[in-house]
Amino acid sequence: MFGDLFEEDYSSVSNNNGKGKRLKTKALEPPAPREFTNLSGIRNQGGTCYLNSLLQTLHFTPEFREALFSLGLEELGSLEDKDKPDAKVRIIPLQLQRLFAQLLLLDQKAVSTADLTDSFGWTSDEEDFLDLTVAVKNVSGLEDALWNMYVEEEVFDYDNLYHCGNCDRLVKAAKSAKLRKLPPFLTISLLRFNFDFVKCERYKETSCYTFPLRINLKPFCEQSELDDLEYMYDLFSVIIHKGGCYGGHYHVYIKDVDHLGNWQFQEDKSKPDVNLEDIQNKEEVDDPLMILKAILLQEESNLIPVDQLGQKLLKKIGISWNKKYRKQYGPLRKFLQVHSQIFLLSSDESTVRLLKDSSLQAESDIQRNDQRLFKTLTSESLTLNDRPSCPHWFDINDSTVQPIKERDIEQQFQGKESAYMLFYRKSQLQRPPEARANPRYKVPRHLLSEMDAANIELQIKRAECDSTNNTIELHLHLGPHYHFFNGALHPVVSQTESMWDLTFDKRKTLGDLRQSIFQLLEFWEGDMVLSVAKFVPAGLHVCQTLNGDDLALCEIEITDGEDIFVWNGVEVGGIQIPTGSDCEPLLLNVLHVATSSEGEECQQLIESPHVFPSNAEIGTVFTALAIPEGVILINNTESRGGESWITIPKEDLKKTFREQGLRNGSSVLIQGSNNGNSLLTKQGKWIDTVNEINWLQVKNLSQLESEEEQVKISATLNTVVFDIRIKAIKELKLLKELAENSCLRPIDRNGKLLCPVPDRCTLKEAGLKMGSSLGLCPGKAPTSSQLFLFFALGSDVHPGTEMEIVVEETISVRDCLQIMLNKCGLTGETWHLRKMDWCFEAGEPLCEEDAKLKELMICSGDTLLLIEGKLPPLGFLTVPIWWYQPQGPLHHWKDHQDQTNCTLSQGSVWKASSTPGAPSDAHAEVSLWYLGDLEISEDATLGELKSQAMTLPSLEFSIPSPAFLRAWTVENKRPGRLLRGHQQQLKEYKLGKRTEICLEPLQKEENLGPWDVLLRTQMRLPGKRAYGLPVDVLWDTARGWTASSLRQRVADVYSLPVEKIEIAKYFPDKFAWLPVSSWNQQTTKRKKKKKQDNLQGAPYYLKDGDTIGVKNLLVEDDDDFSSVRDDIGREKLKEVALGKRKSREALRAQSSDVSSVEMPAQARGPEASLSIHVGSFR
């Protein structure tokens, strides 16, 4: 059906034609092995999640699985004979047998159902289970539905008599249904999807619908004289639907009856610290190799994610890798790569395992592999997991398999993600002891052999894939086979004979590569130097010599297809070879006048290629062409209106080709000094005059006196910064000694000095525009390996107050922090660095103190902020905790607060006090008391954070449990986002490093659902322009965020008719109320398209914690929702806005008094409108 769309492909494409770089696609990885649960999932082919859930349910029904395996070749035939015309082959059960064998034995994270779905047309007339369909709407649970169907009788009397077919008249009758015969397995379908005949639309029933783990069907059966055990059924599978009536996803909760999987939660694994206790002395503790091997030996299959390896190292020795080992051994992943003979990293470097001492022996490893996959895990946890009171449940979601606890089933009683089908099995069905934890039980022999062979093939493919992903092709260019002429290296005979291809593991060191080349080249004598080379238009050029024999190739950034030049490091063929990027040969097109046989110049141009080192003086062109003197012109390809030429002044002939901006393929025109410009005009498209010269403005900021404060320096985009600086020193008539200790720094429109510009750059490379202002400042510009940084103390930075520093880019964050503290005259370890973001605010902290600035993408010109406060360890958060006490009828908390007010008042308080003389407006009161800071792991749950907050010394309330606390984020000194989900981890909330949390006390436990919105409603006091105390209202938005639904909910809370209330949302920042209209639909004029009534969007943007004002139209019938405090608040806002406007006007008047503008300003183009559509999130 799907062809080869889901087939695996492990082929790699290689194109090696003996020259240049090899094009290689990354080999596709083989299927991943099983995860810690030791169970396989099923890949989703696209819309097959429901089929996958049903197949997993059948697979975990042992009686069905074994009955299927009992069918032999006599009943089903063989798949090899399916194409034979006379053969009778039942493909569907054969493919199902094979699928079940793969789920049991194949070492894959997920298997494919492509062969099975290809074998049938997605329909079947056979039904192996009795299917009961029960109602969900207006029913509390399964037992209630069964009681309505099979116990209660429907009576036909009075106007609803029953027509008797035998006596042919209307009679009184009673109708009921009973279960006549019970099957061994019972399937129950829940009618979650219904049709609303009022709205004429489908909808999903998400109300609470309970079902028991064990059910007694005796009350619903026709025969009830048997023993009660005959009617008992146990739940063993729940198919769950997540989504709505028009789309969604299925997954399944399954009970592992035979204990085939490893039902052990990763956080519950508590193995003794084997091998680590054997480490006796400090020398052994300091050996990271021994520590990592000891940790890996404790893991199942010796396999662990690299991130978890670092966490386990921290847990075992009490210090992180970065703090103890990184300075000596480098990052953890690089250490694992260097010791590739011990550790095996996956292709994406996400997991690591311990290599075996012996080579792969596939045939002898079959039984050992099966033990590893199917016996070791379960035998080790037998005492923990095999108790009868601890059933093994798994959540199988297509390819993913996770263990769950039995109580997690209760979460599927209601909501958008809820139970859809239930599967029960008779409690009397018992499994034989030999089937327990034995996936090979009753599997046909031919399928066992097929799975064993498939596991061997998977092991080989994984080993090959790992080798392929870590293997690179190197092109070795042998020095004796090359000669140097015309500025570059060229092969003596041919490229094929001069270059050898070598396949090498990039995890090995440079010394290993050198030794391998020595063994490969038996004729080599003397020293061997390896250098990185590259092909340029002129030939082969040696760029960089490789050093550090103990470094891995991946550490020195040797990539696939790299060209390596093998030589003695000095000369080739008796000629000394120039190396490095500075002297890279340039292939230029040189045009000059032809000469006749008598030596006279002709009116004809000759174009010929010539090679020059990029660091050679441009005047060497005359020597190469044997021309005594003349004029050199270079082609200006950036000019508008066609091609033009620029004449190089005589004083610039000593500049290098690179300083003049010449590249490979550039054109140079050589013109004799006696033929003028007539040649250019005869060539047609060229012009014979020098282009207009632009300029830069340089100010004297060197603290030395000069006759002029600023000068204009003529320049082009290809002018080197060094020349501009020297010219400025001359024209300003400053000391020549300043040339050795000065630099040029751009000046922005606010007068701020920016990062110094390197002398070696051209104006184009430095990003400088013509007409820019530069400052001539003391001090040298940073080198290519240095960073020029601004830094300031605190987050409130005023322009021009930043300090400056020059550091090496390889310096660590810790060392950089110490240098900045010393420059500020500060001491202590309670400081950290943050990088200023694009909106000039303190960004995320630089947490990795041992990381280099270069690794953290810190660039010259960046601003770092010195912030007081010590950073928490990696993976931890420092969360400020506030106590939020809204006004309301919480007398229990209020009375206790009166007793402890002296303690709370000692901390910081944020409070918006009410206006004296005005009626109480609770919606304007926000009081937050600072309790303290919590240092907590990102993996901790919200409930654990609440529990730790309850232990803060400044909190003296008596709180029964964390469930009596409601958590909010603090935004703009107010409660912001409501944090729901008691068991949800903190990292799932995306809190960030600077999040603050406030806790609100509750009078009873609260468990908010995903569709519950918490609002604070306040009833308007008639005639007083004030509001009563707030009342918390939970609004169920499962049916939509409509105004009518909210109005109905508020009316129910206050016991008022919905047509006799008006509601409005309060915007505290604007002191304004926005009435919530009761419209249902709006129609736009242009598109004639219905716009949905959604309070979550504009203009209301309703969210948790919003204040809703309520007006009783029975006692007050007007449109005004504002209060006295709102009037005062709006007046204050007007005063603030007026003050800002006056400040701006004064600033503009002050700037207009400044003398003339020193540089021409470019006219700004019209601003383009920008529209950003942001989704609504909760």
PDB file of N, CA and C in Angstrom, residues 100-133:
ATOM      1  N   PHE A 100       4.312 -10.117  15.779  1.00  0.00           N
ATOM      2  CA  PHE A 100       4.371 -10.434  17.205  1.00  0.00           C
ATOM      3  C   PHE A 100       5.752 -10.943  17.594  1.00  0.00           C
ATOM      4  N   ALA A 101       6.394 -11.731  16.731  1.00  0.00           N
ATOM      5  CA  ALA A 101       7.746 -12.206  17.023  1.00  0.00           C
ATOM      6  C   ALA A 101       8.728 -11.039  17.078  1.00  0.00           C
ATOM      7  N   GLN A 102       8.568 -10.060  16.196  1.00  0.00           N
ATOM      8  CA  GLN A 102       9.435  -8.882  16.245  1.00  0.00           C
ATOM      9  C   GLN A 102       9.216  -8.088  17.528  1.00  0.00           C
ATOM     10  N   LEU A 103       7.954  -7.935  17.936  1.00  0.00           N
ATOM     11  CA  LEU A 103       7.678  -7.212  19.167  1.00  0.00           C
ATOM     12  C   LEU A 103       8.259  -7.922  20.381  1.00  0.00           C
ATOM     13  N   LEU A 104       8.358  -9.251  20.319  1.00  0.00           N
ATOM     14  CA  LEU A 104       8.891 -10.012  21.440  1.00  0.00           C
ATOM     15  C   LEU A 104      10.416 -10.060  21.458  1.00  0.00           C
ATOM     16  N   LEU A 105      11.042 -10.246  20.283  1.00  0.00           N
ATOM     17  CA  LEU A 105      12.446 -10.645  20.251  1.00  0.00           C
ATOM     18  C   LEU A 105      13.379  -9.682  19.529  1.00  0.00           C
ATOM     19  N   LEU A 106      12.884  -8.863  18.611  1.00  0.00           N
ATOM     20  CA  LEU A 106      13.773  -8.040  17.814  1.00  0.00           C
ATOM     21  C   LEU A 106      14.279  -6.866  18.652  1.00  0.00           C
ATOM     22  N   ASP A 107      15.592  -6.647  18.638  1.00  0.00           N
ATOM     23  CA  ASP A 107      16.211  -5.577  19.418  1.00  0.00           C
ATOM     24  C   ASP A 107      16.057  -4.247  18.677  1.00  0.00           C
ATOM     25  N   GLN A 108      14.829  -3.730  18.637  1.00  0.00           N
ATOM     26  CA  GLN A 108      14.509  -2.459  18.005  1.00  0.00           C
ATOM     27  C   GLN A 108      13.584  -1.665  18.907  1.00  0.00           C
ATOM     28  N   LYS A 109      13.762  -0.348  18.890  1.00  0.00           N
ATOM     29  CA  LYS A 109      12.872   0.508  19.662  1.00  0.00           C
ATOM     30  C   LYS A 109      11.441   0.428  19.144  1.00  0.00           C
ATOM     31  N   ALA A 110      11.270   0.296  17.839  1.00  0.00           N
ATOM     32  CA  ALA A 110       9.944   0.215  17.235  1.00  0.00           C
ATOM     33  C   ALA A 110      10.029  -0.618  15.971  1.00  0.00           C
ATOM     34  N   VAL A 111       8.979  -1.382  15.685  1.00  0.00           N
ATOM     35  CA  VAL A 111       8.923  -2.208  14.484  1.00  0.00           C
ATOM     36  C   VAL A 111       7.927  -1.590  13.520  1.00  0.00           C
ATOM     37  N   SER A 112       7.929  -2.093  12.294  1.00  0.00           N
ATOM     38  CA  SER A 112       7.074  -1.548  11.244  1.00  0.00           C
ATOM     39  C   SER A 112       5.922  -2.508  10.946  1.00  0.00           C
ATOM     40  N   THR A 113       4.762  -1.919  10.641  1.00  0.00           N
ATOM     41  CA  THR A 113       3.590  -2.713  10.251  1.00  0.00           C
ATOM     42  C   THR A 113       3.332  -2.620   8.755  1.00  0.00           C
ATOM     43  N   ALA A 114       4.331  -2.175   7.991  1.00  0.00           N
ATOM     44  CA  ALA A 114       4.107  -1.988   6.551  1.00  0.00           C
ATOM     45  C   ALA A 114       3.751  -3.309   5.872  1.00  0.00           C
ATOM     46  N   ASP A 115       4.458  -4.388   6.216  1.00  0.00           N
ATOM     47  CA  ASP A 115       4.156  -5.680   5.587  1.00  0.00           C
ATOM     48  C   ASP A 115       2.764  -6.159   5.961  1.00  0.00           C
ATOM     49  N   LEU A 116       2.349  -5.921   7.193  1.00  0.00           N
ATOM     50  CA  LEU A 116       1.017  -6.358   7.618  1.00  0.00           C
ATOM     51  C   LEU A 116      -0.070  -5.558   6.915  1.00  0.00           C
ATOM     52  N   THR A 117       0.064  -4.237   6.873  1.00  0.00           N
ATOM     53  CA  THR A 117      -0.980  -3.427   6.240  1.00  0.00           C
ATOM     54  C   THR A 117      -1.030  -3.647   4.736  1.00  0.00           C
ATOM     55  N   ASP A 118       0.082  -4.059   4.143  1.00  0.00           N
ATOM     56  CA  ASP A 118       0.061  -4.384   2.716  1.00  0.00           C
ATOM     57  C   ASP A 118      -0.695  -5.673   2.437  1.00  0.00           C
ATOM     58  N   SER A 119      -0.833  -6.514   3.462  1.00  0.00           N
ATOM     59  CA  SER A 119      -1.400  -7.842   3.232  1.00  0.00           C
ATOM     60  C   SER A 119      -2.910  -7.881   3.354  1.00  0.00           C
ATOM     61  N   PHE A 120      -3.538  -6.793   3.854  1.00  0.00           N
ATOM     62  CA  PHE A 120      -4.992  -6.818   3.939  1.00  0.00           C
ATOM     63  C   PHE A 120      -5.558  -5.465   3.543  1.00  0.00           C
ATOM     64  N   GLY A 121      -6.853  -5.451   3.321  1.00  0.00           N
ATOM     65  CA  GLY A 121      -7.529  -4.244   2.848  1.00  0.00           C
ATOM     66  C   GLY A 121      -8.145  -3.434   3.953  1.00  0.00           C
ATOM     67  N   TRP A 122      -7.617  -3.544   5.176  1.00  0.00           N
ATOM     68  CA  TRP A 122      -8.057  -2.761   6.318  1.00  0.00           C
ATOM     69  C   TRP A 122      -9.460  -3.123   6.798  1.00  0.00           C
ATOM     70  N   THR A 123     -10.058  -4.265   6.311  1.00  0.00           N
ATOM     71  CA  THR A 123     -11.368  -4.697   6.805  1.00  0.00           C
ATOM     72  C   THR A 123     -11.267  -6.141   7.213  1.00  0.00           C
ATOM     73  N   SER A 124     -12.140  -6.563   8.128  1.00  0.00           N
ATOM     74  CA  SER A 124     -12.135  -7.946   8.592  1.00  0.00           C
ATOM     75  C   SER A 124     -13.542  -8.301   9.037  1.00  0.00           C
ATOM     76  N   ASP A 125     -13.948  -9.537   8.722  1.00  0.00           N
ATOM     77  CA  ASP A 125     -15.272 -10.009   9.116  1.00  0.00           C
ATOM     78  C   ASP A 125     -15.217 -10.810  10.399  1.00  0.00           C
ATOM     79  N   GLU A 126     -14.028 -11.088  10.915  1.00  0.00           N
ATOM     80  CA  GLU A 126     -13.893 -11.901  12.118  1.00  0.00           C
ATOM     81  C   GLU A 126     -13.869 -11.003  13.343  1.00  0.00           C
ATOM     82  N   GLU A 127     -14.465 -11.473  14.446  1.00  0.00           N
ATOM     83  CA  GLU A 127     -14.499 -10.732  15.704  1.00  0.00           C
ATOM     84  C   GLU A 127     -14.149 -11.691  16.809  1.00  0.00           C
ATOM     85  N   ASP A 128     -12.991 -11.462  17.447  1.00  0.00           N
ATOM     86  CA  ASP A 128     -12.518 -12.374  18.474  1.00  0.00           C
ATOM     87  C   ASP A 128     -13.000 -11.992  19.864  1.00  0.00           C
ATOM     88  N   PHE A 129     -13.577 -10.799  20.049  1.00  0.00           N
ATOM     89  CA  PHE A 129     -14.021 -10.343  21.353  1.00  0.00           C
ATOM     90  C   PHE A 129     -15.482  -9.944  21.257  1.00  0.00           C
ATOM     91  N   LEU A 130     -16.166 -10.090  22.374  1.00  0.00           N
ATOM     92  CA  LEU A 130     -17.529  -9.574  22.463  1.00  0.00           C
ATOM     93  C   LEU A 130     -17.445  -8.079  22.692  1.00  0.00           C
ATOM     94  N   ASP A 131     -18.095  -7.304  21.854  1.00  0.00           N
ATOM     95  CA  ASP A 131     -17.982  -5.850  21.877  1.00  0.00           C
ATOM     96  C   ASP A 131     -19.261  -5.275  22.448  1.00  0.00           C
ATOM     97  N   LEU A 132     -19.167  -4.625  23.617  1.00  0.00           N
ATOM     98  CA  LEU A 132     -20.301  -3.931  24.206  1.00  0.00           C
ATOM     99  C   LEU A 132     -20.120  -2.442  23.976  1.00  0.00           C
ATOM    100  N   THR A 133     -21.155  -1.780  23.466  1.00  0.00           N
ATOM    101  CA  THR A 133     -21.120  -0.341  23.251  1.00  0.00           C
ATOM    102  C   THR A 133     -21.983   0.318  24.309  1.00  0.00           C
TER     103      THR A 133
END
